[in-house]
Short mmCIF file of C-alpha atoms in Angstrom, two decimals:
data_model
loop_
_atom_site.label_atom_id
_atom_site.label_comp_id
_atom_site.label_asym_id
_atom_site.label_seq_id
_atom_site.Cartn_x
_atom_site.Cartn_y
_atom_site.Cartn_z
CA UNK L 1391 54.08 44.23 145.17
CA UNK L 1392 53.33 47.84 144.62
CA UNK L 1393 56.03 49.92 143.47
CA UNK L 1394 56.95 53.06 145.39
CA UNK L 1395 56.38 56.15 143.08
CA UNK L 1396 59.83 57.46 141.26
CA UNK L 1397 61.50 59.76 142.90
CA UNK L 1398 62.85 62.73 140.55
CA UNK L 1399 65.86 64.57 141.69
CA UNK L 1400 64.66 68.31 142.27
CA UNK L 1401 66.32 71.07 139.92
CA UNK L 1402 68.67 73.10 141.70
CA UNK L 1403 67.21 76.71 141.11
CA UNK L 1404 69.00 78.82 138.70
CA UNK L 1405 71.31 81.67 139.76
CA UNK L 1406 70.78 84.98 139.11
CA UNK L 1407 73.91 85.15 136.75
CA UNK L 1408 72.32 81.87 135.11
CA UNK L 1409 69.45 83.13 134.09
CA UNK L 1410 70.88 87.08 133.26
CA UNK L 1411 73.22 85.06 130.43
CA UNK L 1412 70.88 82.86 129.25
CA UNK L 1413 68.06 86.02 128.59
CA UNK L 1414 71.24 87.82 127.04
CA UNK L 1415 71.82 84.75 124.55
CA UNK L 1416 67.64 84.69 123.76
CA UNK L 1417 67.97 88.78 123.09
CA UNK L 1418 71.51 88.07 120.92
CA UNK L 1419 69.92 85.28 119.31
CA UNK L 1420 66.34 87.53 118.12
CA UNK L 1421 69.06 90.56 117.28
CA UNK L 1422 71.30 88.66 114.84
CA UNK L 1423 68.00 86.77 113.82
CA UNK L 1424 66.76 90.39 113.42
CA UNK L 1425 69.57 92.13 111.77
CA UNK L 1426 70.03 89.26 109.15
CA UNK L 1427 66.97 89.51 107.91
CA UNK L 1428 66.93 93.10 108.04
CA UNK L 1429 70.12 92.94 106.22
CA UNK L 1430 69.28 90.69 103.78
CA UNK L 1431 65.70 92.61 102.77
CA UNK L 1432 68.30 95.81 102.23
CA UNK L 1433 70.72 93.80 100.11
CA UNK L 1434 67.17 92.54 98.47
CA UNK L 1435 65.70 96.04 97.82
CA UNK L 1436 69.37 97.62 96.74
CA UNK L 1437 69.71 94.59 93.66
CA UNK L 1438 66.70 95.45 92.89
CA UNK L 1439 67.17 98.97 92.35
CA UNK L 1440 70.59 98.19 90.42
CA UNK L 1441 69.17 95.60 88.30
CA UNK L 1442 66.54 97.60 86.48
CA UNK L 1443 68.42 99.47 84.22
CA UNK L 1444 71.63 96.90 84.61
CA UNK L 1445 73.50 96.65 80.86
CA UNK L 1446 75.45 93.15 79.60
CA UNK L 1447 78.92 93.61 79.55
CA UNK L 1448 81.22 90.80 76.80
CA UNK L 1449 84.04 90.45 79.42
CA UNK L 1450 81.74 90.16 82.58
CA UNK L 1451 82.89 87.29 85.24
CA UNK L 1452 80.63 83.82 85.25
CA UNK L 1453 81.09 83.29 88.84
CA UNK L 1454 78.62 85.23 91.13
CA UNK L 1455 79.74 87.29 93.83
CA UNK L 1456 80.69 85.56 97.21
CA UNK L 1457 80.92 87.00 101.07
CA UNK L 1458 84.98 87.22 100.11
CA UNK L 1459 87.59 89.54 99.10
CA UNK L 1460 87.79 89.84 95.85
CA UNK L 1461 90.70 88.04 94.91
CA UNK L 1462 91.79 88.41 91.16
CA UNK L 1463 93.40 92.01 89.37
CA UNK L 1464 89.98 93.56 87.46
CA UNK L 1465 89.15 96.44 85.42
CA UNK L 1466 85.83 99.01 85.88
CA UNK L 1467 84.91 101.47 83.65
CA UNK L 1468 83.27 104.91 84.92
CA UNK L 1469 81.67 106.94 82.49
CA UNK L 1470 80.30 110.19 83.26
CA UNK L 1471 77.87 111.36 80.58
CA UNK L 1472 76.63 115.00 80.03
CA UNK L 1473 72.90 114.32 80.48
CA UNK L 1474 70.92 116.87 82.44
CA UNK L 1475 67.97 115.72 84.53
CA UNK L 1476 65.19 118.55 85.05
CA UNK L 1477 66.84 119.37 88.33
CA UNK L 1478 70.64 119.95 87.20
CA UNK L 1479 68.19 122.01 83.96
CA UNK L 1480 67.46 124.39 86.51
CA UNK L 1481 70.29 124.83 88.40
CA UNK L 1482 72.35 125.17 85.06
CA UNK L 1483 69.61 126.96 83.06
CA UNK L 1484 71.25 127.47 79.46
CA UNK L 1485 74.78 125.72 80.05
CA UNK L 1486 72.93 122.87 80.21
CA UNK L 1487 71.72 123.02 77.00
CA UNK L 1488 73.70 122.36 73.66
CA UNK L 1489 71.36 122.56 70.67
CA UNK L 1490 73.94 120.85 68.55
CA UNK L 1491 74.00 117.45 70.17
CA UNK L 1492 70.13 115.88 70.67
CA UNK L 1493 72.39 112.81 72.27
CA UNK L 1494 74.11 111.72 75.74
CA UNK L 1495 78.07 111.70 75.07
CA UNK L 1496 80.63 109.69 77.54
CA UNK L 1497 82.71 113.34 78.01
CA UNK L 1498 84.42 111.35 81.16
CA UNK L 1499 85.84 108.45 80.31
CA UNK L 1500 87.95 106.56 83.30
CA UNK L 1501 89.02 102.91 83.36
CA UNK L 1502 90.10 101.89 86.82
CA UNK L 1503 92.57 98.81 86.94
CA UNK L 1504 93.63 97.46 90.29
CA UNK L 1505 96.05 94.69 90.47
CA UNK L 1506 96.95 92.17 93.07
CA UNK L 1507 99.69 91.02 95.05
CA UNK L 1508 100.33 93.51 95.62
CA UNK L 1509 97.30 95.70 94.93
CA UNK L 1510 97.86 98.37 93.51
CA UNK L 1511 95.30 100.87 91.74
CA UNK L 1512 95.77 102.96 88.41
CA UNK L 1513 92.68 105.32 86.57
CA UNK L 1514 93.74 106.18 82.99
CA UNK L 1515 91.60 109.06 81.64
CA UNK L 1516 90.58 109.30 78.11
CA UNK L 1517 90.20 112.59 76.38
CA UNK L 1518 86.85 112.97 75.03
CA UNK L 1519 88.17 114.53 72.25
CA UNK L 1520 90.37 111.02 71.25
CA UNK L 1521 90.14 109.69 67.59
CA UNK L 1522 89.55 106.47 67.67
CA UNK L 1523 88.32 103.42 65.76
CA UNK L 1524 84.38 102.89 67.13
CA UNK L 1525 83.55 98.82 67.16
CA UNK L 1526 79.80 97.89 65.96
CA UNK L 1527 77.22 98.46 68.81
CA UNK L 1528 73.55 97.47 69.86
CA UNK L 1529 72.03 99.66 71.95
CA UNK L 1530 69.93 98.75 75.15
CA UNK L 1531 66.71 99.77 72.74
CA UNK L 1532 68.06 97.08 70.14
CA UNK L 1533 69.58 99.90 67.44
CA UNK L 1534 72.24 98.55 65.51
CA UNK L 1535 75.16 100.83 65.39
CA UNK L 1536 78.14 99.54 62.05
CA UNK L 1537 80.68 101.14 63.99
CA UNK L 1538 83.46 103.76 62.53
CA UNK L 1539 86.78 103.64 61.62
CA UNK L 1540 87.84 107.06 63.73
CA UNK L 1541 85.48 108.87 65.34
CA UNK L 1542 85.45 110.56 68.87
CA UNK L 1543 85.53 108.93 71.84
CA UNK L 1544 82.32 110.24 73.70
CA UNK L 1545 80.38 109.80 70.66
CA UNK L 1546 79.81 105.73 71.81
CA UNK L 1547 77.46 106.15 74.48
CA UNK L 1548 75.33 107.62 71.80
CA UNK L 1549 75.94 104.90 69.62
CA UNK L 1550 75.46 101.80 71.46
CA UNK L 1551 75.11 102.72 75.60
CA UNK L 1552 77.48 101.66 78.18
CA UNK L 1553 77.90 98.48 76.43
CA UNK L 1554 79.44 100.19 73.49
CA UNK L 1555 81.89 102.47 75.48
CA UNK L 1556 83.10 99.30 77.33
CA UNK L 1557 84.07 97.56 73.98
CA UNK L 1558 85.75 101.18 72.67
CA UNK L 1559 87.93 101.02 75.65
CA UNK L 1560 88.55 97.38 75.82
CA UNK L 1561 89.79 97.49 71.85
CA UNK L 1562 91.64 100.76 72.27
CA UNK L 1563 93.30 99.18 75.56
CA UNK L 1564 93.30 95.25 75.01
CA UNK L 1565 92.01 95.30 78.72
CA UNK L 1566 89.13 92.83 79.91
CA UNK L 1567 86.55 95.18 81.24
CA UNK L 1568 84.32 93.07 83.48
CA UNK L 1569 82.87 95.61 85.49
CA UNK L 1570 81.53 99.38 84.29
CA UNK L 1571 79.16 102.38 85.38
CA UNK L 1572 77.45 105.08 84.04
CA UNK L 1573 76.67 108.66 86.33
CA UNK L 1574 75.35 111.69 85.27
CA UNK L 1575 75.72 115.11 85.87
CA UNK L 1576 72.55 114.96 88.73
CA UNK L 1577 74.17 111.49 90.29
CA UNK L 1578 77.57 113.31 90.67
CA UNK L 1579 75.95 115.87 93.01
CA UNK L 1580 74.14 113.41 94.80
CA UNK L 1581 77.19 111.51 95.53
CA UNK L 1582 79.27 114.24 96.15
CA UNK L 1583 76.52 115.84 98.96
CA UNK L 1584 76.63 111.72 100.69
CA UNK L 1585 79.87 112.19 101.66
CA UNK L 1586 79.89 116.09 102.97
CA UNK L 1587 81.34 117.30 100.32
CA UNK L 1588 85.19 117.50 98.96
CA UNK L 1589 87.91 119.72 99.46
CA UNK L 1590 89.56 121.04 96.72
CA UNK L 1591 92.59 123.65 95.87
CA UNK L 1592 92.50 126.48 94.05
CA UNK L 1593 95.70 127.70 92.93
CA UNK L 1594 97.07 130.33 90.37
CA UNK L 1595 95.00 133.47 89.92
CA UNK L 1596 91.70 131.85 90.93
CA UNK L 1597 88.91 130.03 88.85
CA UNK L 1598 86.90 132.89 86.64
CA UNK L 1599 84.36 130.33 83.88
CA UNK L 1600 81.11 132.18 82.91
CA UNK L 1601 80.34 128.49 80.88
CA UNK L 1602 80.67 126.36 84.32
CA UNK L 1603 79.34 129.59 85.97
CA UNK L 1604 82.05 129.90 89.00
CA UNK L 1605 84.32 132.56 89.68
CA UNK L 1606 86.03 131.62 93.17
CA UNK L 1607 89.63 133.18 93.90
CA UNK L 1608 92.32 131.09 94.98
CA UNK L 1609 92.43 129.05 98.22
CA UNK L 1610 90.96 125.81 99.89
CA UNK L 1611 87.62 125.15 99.36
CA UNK L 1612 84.95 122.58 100.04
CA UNK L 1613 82.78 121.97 97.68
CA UNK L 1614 79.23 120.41 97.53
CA UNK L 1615 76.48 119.98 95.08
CA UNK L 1616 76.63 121.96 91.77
CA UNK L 1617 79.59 123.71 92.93
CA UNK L 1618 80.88 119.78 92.67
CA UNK L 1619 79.67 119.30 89.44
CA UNK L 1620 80.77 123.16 88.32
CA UNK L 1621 84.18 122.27 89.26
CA UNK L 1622 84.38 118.98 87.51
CA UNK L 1623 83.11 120.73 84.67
CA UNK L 1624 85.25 123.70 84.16
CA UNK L 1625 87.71 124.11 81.00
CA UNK L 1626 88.12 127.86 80.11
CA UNK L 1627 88.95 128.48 83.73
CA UNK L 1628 92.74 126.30 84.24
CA UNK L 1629 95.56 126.03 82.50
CA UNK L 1630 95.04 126.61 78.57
CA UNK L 1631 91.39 126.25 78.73
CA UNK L 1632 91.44 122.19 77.49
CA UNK L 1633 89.62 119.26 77.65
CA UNK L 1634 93.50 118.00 78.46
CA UNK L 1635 93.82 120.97 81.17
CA UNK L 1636 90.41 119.89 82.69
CA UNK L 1637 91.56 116.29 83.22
CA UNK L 1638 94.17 117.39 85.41
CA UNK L 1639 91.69 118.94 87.50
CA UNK L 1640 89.21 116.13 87.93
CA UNK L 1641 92.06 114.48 88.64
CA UNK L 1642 92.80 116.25 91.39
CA UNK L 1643 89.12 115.76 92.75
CA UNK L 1644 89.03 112.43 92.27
CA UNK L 1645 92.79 112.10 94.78
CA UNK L 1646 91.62 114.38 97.42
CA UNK L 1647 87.59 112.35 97.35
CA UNK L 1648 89.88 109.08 97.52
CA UNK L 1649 91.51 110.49 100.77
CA UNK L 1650 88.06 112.04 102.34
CA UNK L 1651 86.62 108.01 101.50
CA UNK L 1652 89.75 106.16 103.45
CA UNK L 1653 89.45 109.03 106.35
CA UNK L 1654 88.33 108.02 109.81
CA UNK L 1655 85.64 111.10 108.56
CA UNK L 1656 83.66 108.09 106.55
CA UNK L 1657 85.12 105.44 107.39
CA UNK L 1658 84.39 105.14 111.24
CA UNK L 1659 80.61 106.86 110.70
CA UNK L 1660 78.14 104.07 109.52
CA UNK L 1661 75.59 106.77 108.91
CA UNK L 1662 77.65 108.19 106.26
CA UNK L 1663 78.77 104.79 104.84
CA UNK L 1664 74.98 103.81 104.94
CA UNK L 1665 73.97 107.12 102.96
CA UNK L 1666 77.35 106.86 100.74
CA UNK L 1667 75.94 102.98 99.76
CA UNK L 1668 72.46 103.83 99.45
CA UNK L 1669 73.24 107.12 97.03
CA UNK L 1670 75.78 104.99 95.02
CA UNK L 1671 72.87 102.70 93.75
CA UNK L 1672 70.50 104.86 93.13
CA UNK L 1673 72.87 106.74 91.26
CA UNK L 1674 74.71 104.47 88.95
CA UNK L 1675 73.26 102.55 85.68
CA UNK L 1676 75.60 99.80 86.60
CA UNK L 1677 76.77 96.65 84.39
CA UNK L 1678 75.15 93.45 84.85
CA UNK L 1679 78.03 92.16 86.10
CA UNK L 1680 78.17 95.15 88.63
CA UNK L 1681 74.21 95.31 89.83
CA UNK L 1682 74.09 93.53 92.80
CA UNK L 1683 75.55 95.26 96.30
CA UNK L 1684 78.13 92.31 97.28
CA UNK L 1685 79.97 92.59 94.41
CA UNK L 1686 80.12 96.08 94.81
CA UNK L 1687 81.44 95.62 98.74
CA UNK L 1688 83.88 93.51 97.23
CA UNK L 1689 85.31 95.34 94.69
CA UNK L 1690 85.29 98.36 97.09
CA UNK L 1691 87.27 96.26 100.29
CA UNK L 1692 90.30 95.73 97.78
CA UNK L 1693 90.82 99.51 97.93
CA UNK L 1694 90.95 100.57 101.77
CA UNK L 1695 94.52 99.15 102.38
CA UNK L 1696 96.01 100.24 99.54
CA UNK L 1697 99.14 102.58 99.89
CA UNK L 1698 98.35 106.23 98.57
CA UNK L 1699 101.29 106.42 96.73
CA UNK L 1700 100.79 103.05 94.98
CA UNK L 1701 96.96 104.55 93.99
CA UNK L 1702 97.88 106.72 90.43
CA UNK L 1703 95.74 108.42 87.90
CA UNK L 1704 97.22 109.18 84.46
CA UNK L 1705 95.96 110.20 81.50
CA UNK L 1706 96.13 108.14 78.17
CA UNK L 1707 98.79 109.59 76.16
CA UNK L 1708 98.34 111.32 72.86
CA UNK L 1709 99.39 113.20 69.74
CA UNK L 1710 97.63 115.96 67.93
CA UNK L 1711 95.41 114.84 65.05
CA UNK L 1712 97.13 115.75 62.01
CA UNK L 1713 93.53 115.45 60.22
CA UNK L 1714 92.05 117.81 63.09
CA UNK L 1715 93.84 120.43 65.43
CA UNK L 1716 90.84 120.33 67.38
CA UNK L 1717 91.33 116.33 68.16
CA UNK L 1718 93.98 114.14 69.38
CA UNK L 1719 94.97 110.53 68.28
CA UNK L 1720 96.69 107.47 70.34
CA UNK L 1721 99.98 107.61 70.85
CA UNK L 1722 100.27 104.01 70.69
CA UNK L 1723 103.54 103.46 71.72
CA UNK L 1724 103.58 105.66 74.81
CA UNK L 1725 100.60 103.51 75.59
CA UNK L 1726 101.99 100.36 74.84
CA UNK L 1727 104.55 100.97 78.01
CA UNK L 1728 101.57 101.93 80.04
CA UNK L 1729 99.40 98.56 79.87
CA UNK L 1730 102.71 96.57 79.67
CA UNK L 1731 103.46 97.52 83.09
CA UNK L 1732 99.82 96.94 84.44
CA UNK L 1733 99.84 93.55 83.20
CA UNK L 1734 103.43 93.01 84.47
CA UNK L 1735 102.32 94.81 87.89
CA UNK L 1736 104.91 97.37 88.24
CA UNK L 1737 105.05 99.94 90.25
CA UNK L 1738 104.54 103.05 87.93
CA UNK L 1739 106.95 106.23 88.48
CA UNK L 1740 105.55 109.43 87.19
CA UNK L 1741 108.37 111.31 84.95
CA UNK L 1742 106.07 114.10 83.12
CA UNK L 1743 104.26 117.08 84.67
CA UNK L 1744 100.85 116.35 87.04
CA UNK L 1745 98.13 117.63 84.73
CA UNK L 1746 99.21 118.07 80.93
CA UNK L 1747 98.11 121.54 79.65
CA UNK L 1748 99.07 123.13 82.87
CA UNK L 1749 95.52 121.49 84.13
CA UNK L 1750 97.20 121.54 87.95
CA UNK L 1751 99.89 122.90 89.79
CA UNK L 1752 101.94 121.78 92.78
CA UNK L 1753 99.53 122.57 96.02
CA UNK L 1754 102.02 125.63 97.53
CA UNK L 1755 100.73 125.06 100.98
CA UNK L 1756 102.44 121.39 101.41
CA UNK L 1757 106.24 121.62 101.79
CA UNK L 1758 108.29 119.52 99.08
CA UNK L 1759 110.68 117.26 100.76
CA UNK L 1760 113.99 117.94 100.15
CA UNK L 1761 115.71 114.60 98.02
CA UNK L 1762 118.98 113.42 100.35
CA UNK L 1763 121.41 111.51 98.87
CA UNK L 1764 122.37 108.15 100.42
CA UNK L 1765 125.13 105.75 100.01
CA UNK L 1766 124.27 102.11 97.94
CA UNK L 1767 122.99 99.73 100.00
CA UNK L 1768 125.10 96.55 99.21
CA UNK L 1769 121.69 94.49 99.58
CA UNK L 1770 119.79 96.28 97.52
CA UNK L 1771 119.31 94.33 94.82
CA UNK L 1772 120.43 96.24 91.62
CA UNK L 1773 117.00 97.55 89.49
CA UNK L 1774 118.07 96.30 86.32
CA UNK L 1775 117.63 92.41 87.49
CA UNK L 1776 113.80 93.01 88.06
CA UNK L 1777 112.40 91.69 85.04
CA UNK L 1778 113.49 88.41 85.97
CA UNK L 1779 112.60 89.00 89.90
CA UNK L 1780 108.87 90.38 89.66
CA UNK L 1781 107.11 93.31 87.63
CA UNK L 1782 109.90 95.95 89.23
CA UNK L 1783 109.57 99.43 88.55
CA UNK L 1784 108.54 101.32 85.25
CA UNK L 1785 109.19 105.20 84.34
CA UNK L 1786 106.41 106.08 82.23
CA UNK L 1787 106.66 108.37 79.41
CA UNK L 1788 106.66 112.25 80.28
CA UNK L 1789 103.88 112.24 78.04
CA UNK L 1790 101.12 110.50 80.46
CA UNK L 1791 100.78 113.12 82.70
CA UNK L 1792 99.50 112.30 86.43
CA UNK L 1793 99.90 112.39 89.91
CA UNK L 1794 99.43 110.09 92.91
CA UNK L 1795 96.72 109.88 95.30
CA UNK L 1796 99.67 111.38 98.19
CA UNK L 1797 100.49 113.94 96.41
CA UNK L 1798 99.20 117.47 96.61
CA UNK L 1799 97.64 119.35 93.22
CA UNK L 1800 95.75 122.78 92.88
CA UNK L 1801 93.64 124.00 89.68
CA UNK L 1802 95.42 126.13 87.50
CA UNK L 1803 93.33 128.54 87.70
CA UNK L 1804 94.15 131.55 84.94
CA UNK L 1805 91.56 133.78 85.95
#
């Protein structure tokens, strides 16, 4: 008996709304598709870039970097070196020349530690002019350098690289330095000009330094490019014309660029966060550890919610040399307090002057709030059990000068 063909039910045709989402789930599907690999031939092209002049580091992490927050308290090293490309040559003409050193030397010298649970951020700056013992080196050309038993700080790039600083500061410091980066004079233009520039205060009777070649009178200003670099750069114009003075004052760049960075300014403006990332790598000779942009995304997210006032820069304490009026030594113990309480995580209170060397003043345009006294809380729990509740608070020596990234400086200016 012949079977009657099979029937098929027929499709109910598709509404309009039907086929409008599923065309918008095909053109979602090609754009994430899209953007991925887009994404991923950027992060590609931006390791590469990092990687070729990328330096081994002793204390540098085994793990690779994963899409996460980075979880653990870490240490990077910036190092700013006084190298002039042939564009900064020009700009600078002969103060970029010193006929006495044929060498790069680590003049800025910043380790950044951040902490965790809660995070909290602290850069120490280290005088260039610091005696200290120099640990053997290799270069990245393979020179062997026997180390020294006291010899200035910014004399180890010269000796050994990046590499070399990193140890200095890790023996000087007994900190694990994982992570470190080198910029020169032409990448901190570069990176200054990503971001729009930064605005800085200019207090006392205005910045007058033939050497750094400004002479700007006192006020707010915004400044870009080699004025950026100028003002990083000046000494004979603030305070007693120091390297200590000057520290002060990058210092104070270095809190108001921290503030410009966590500003809905760059923040909220991919096009400046996409410039900002892009100049960063091509201007950094990063540690291994360090070359590769996820790491760097990670490292940086641990920074946006940190509180301002829990964000301090300091500079390492020291003595005069007795060997060398010109130089300064450790002054260990001071120091010893200072990487106690990072390791214990205490909050750090600030008991000396903002800049030593009269580096900074107090920024006369924000008000000072006016301490009230209040009566004792009975649950408050009294300060002198926190040792054995967590890290608690620590009053650091009036010798590490400082300030915190909420509070308002201006250059010294003694022009």
């Amino acid at each position: 008996m012949t079977q009657p063909p099979a029937q098929h039910a027929r499709r109910k045709p598709e509404s309009g709304w039907r086929r409008g989402a599923k065309t918008l789930a095909i053109a979602l599907t090609v754009a994430v598709v899209a953007a991925v690999a887009v994404g991923g031939f950027y992060a590609w092209s931006l390791t590469e870039r990092l990687q070729e002049a990328a330096v081994p580091l002793k204390d540098a992490p085994a793990q690779p970097p994963a899409l996460s927050t980075y979880d653990q308290p870490f240490s990077l090293l910036v190092v700013g070196t006084d190298e002039c490309d042939d564009e900064v040559k020009q700009a600078f003409g002969a103060r970029c020349s010193d006929p006495g050193n044929e060498g790069s030397r680590n003049d800025v010298n910043m380790l950044l530690h951040v902490s965790t649970n809660p995070r909290r951020v602290t850069v120490v700056s280290f005088p260039r002019d610091l005696q200290i013992p120099i640990p053997a080196c290799t270069g990245s050309d393979g020179s062997e350098f026997e180390g020294a038993s006291k010899a200035p700080i910014n004399s180890a790039y010269e000796d050994g690289g990046l590499s070399c600083v990193a140890d200095t500061v890790s023996e000087l410091s007994g900190q694990s330095i994982p992570f470190a980066a080198k910029v020169s004079f032409g990448n901190v233009v570069n990176i200054t000009d990503a971001i729009g520039g930064v605005e800085v205060c200019i207090g006392g009777e205005g910045i007058d330094d033939p050497d750094a070649g400004i002479d700007w009178p006192p006020g707010p200003r915004v400044v870009t490019g080699y004025d950026a670099l100028a003002f990083l750069r000046t000494r004979k114009g603030i305070g007693d014309g120091s390297d200590l003075a000057r520290i002060g004052n990058q210092q104070q760049y270095l809190s108001r660029l921290v503030n410009k960075l966590r500003s809905d300014e760059v923040l909220s403006n991919p096009a400046t966060l996409i410039s900002l990332a892009n100049t960063a790598v091509n201007n950094i000779t990063p540690s291994q550890s360090l070359a590769d942009p996820i790491r760097i995304a990670q490292l940086a997210y641990t920074l946006k919610d940190v509180p301002f006032d829990d964000i301090t820069f300091v500079q390492y304490p020291v003595v005069d040399d007795p060997a060398d009026p010109n130089r300064v030594i450790p002054d260990e113990a001071s120091a010893a307090i200072l990487w106690d309480a990072l390791e214990r995580n205490a909050a750090l209170t600030l008991t000396g002057e903002a800049g030593a060397n009269g580096g900074v003043i107090a920024d006369p345009s924000v008000p000072t709030p006016t301490p009230t006294e209040t009566a004792p809380d009975a649950a408050t729990p009294d300060p002198s059990a926190s040792a054995s509740t967590g890290p608690g608070t620590v009053d650091l020596p009036s010798n590490i000068s400082g300030s915190k990234a909420d509070q308002a400086t201006c250059s010294a200016g003694n022009g």
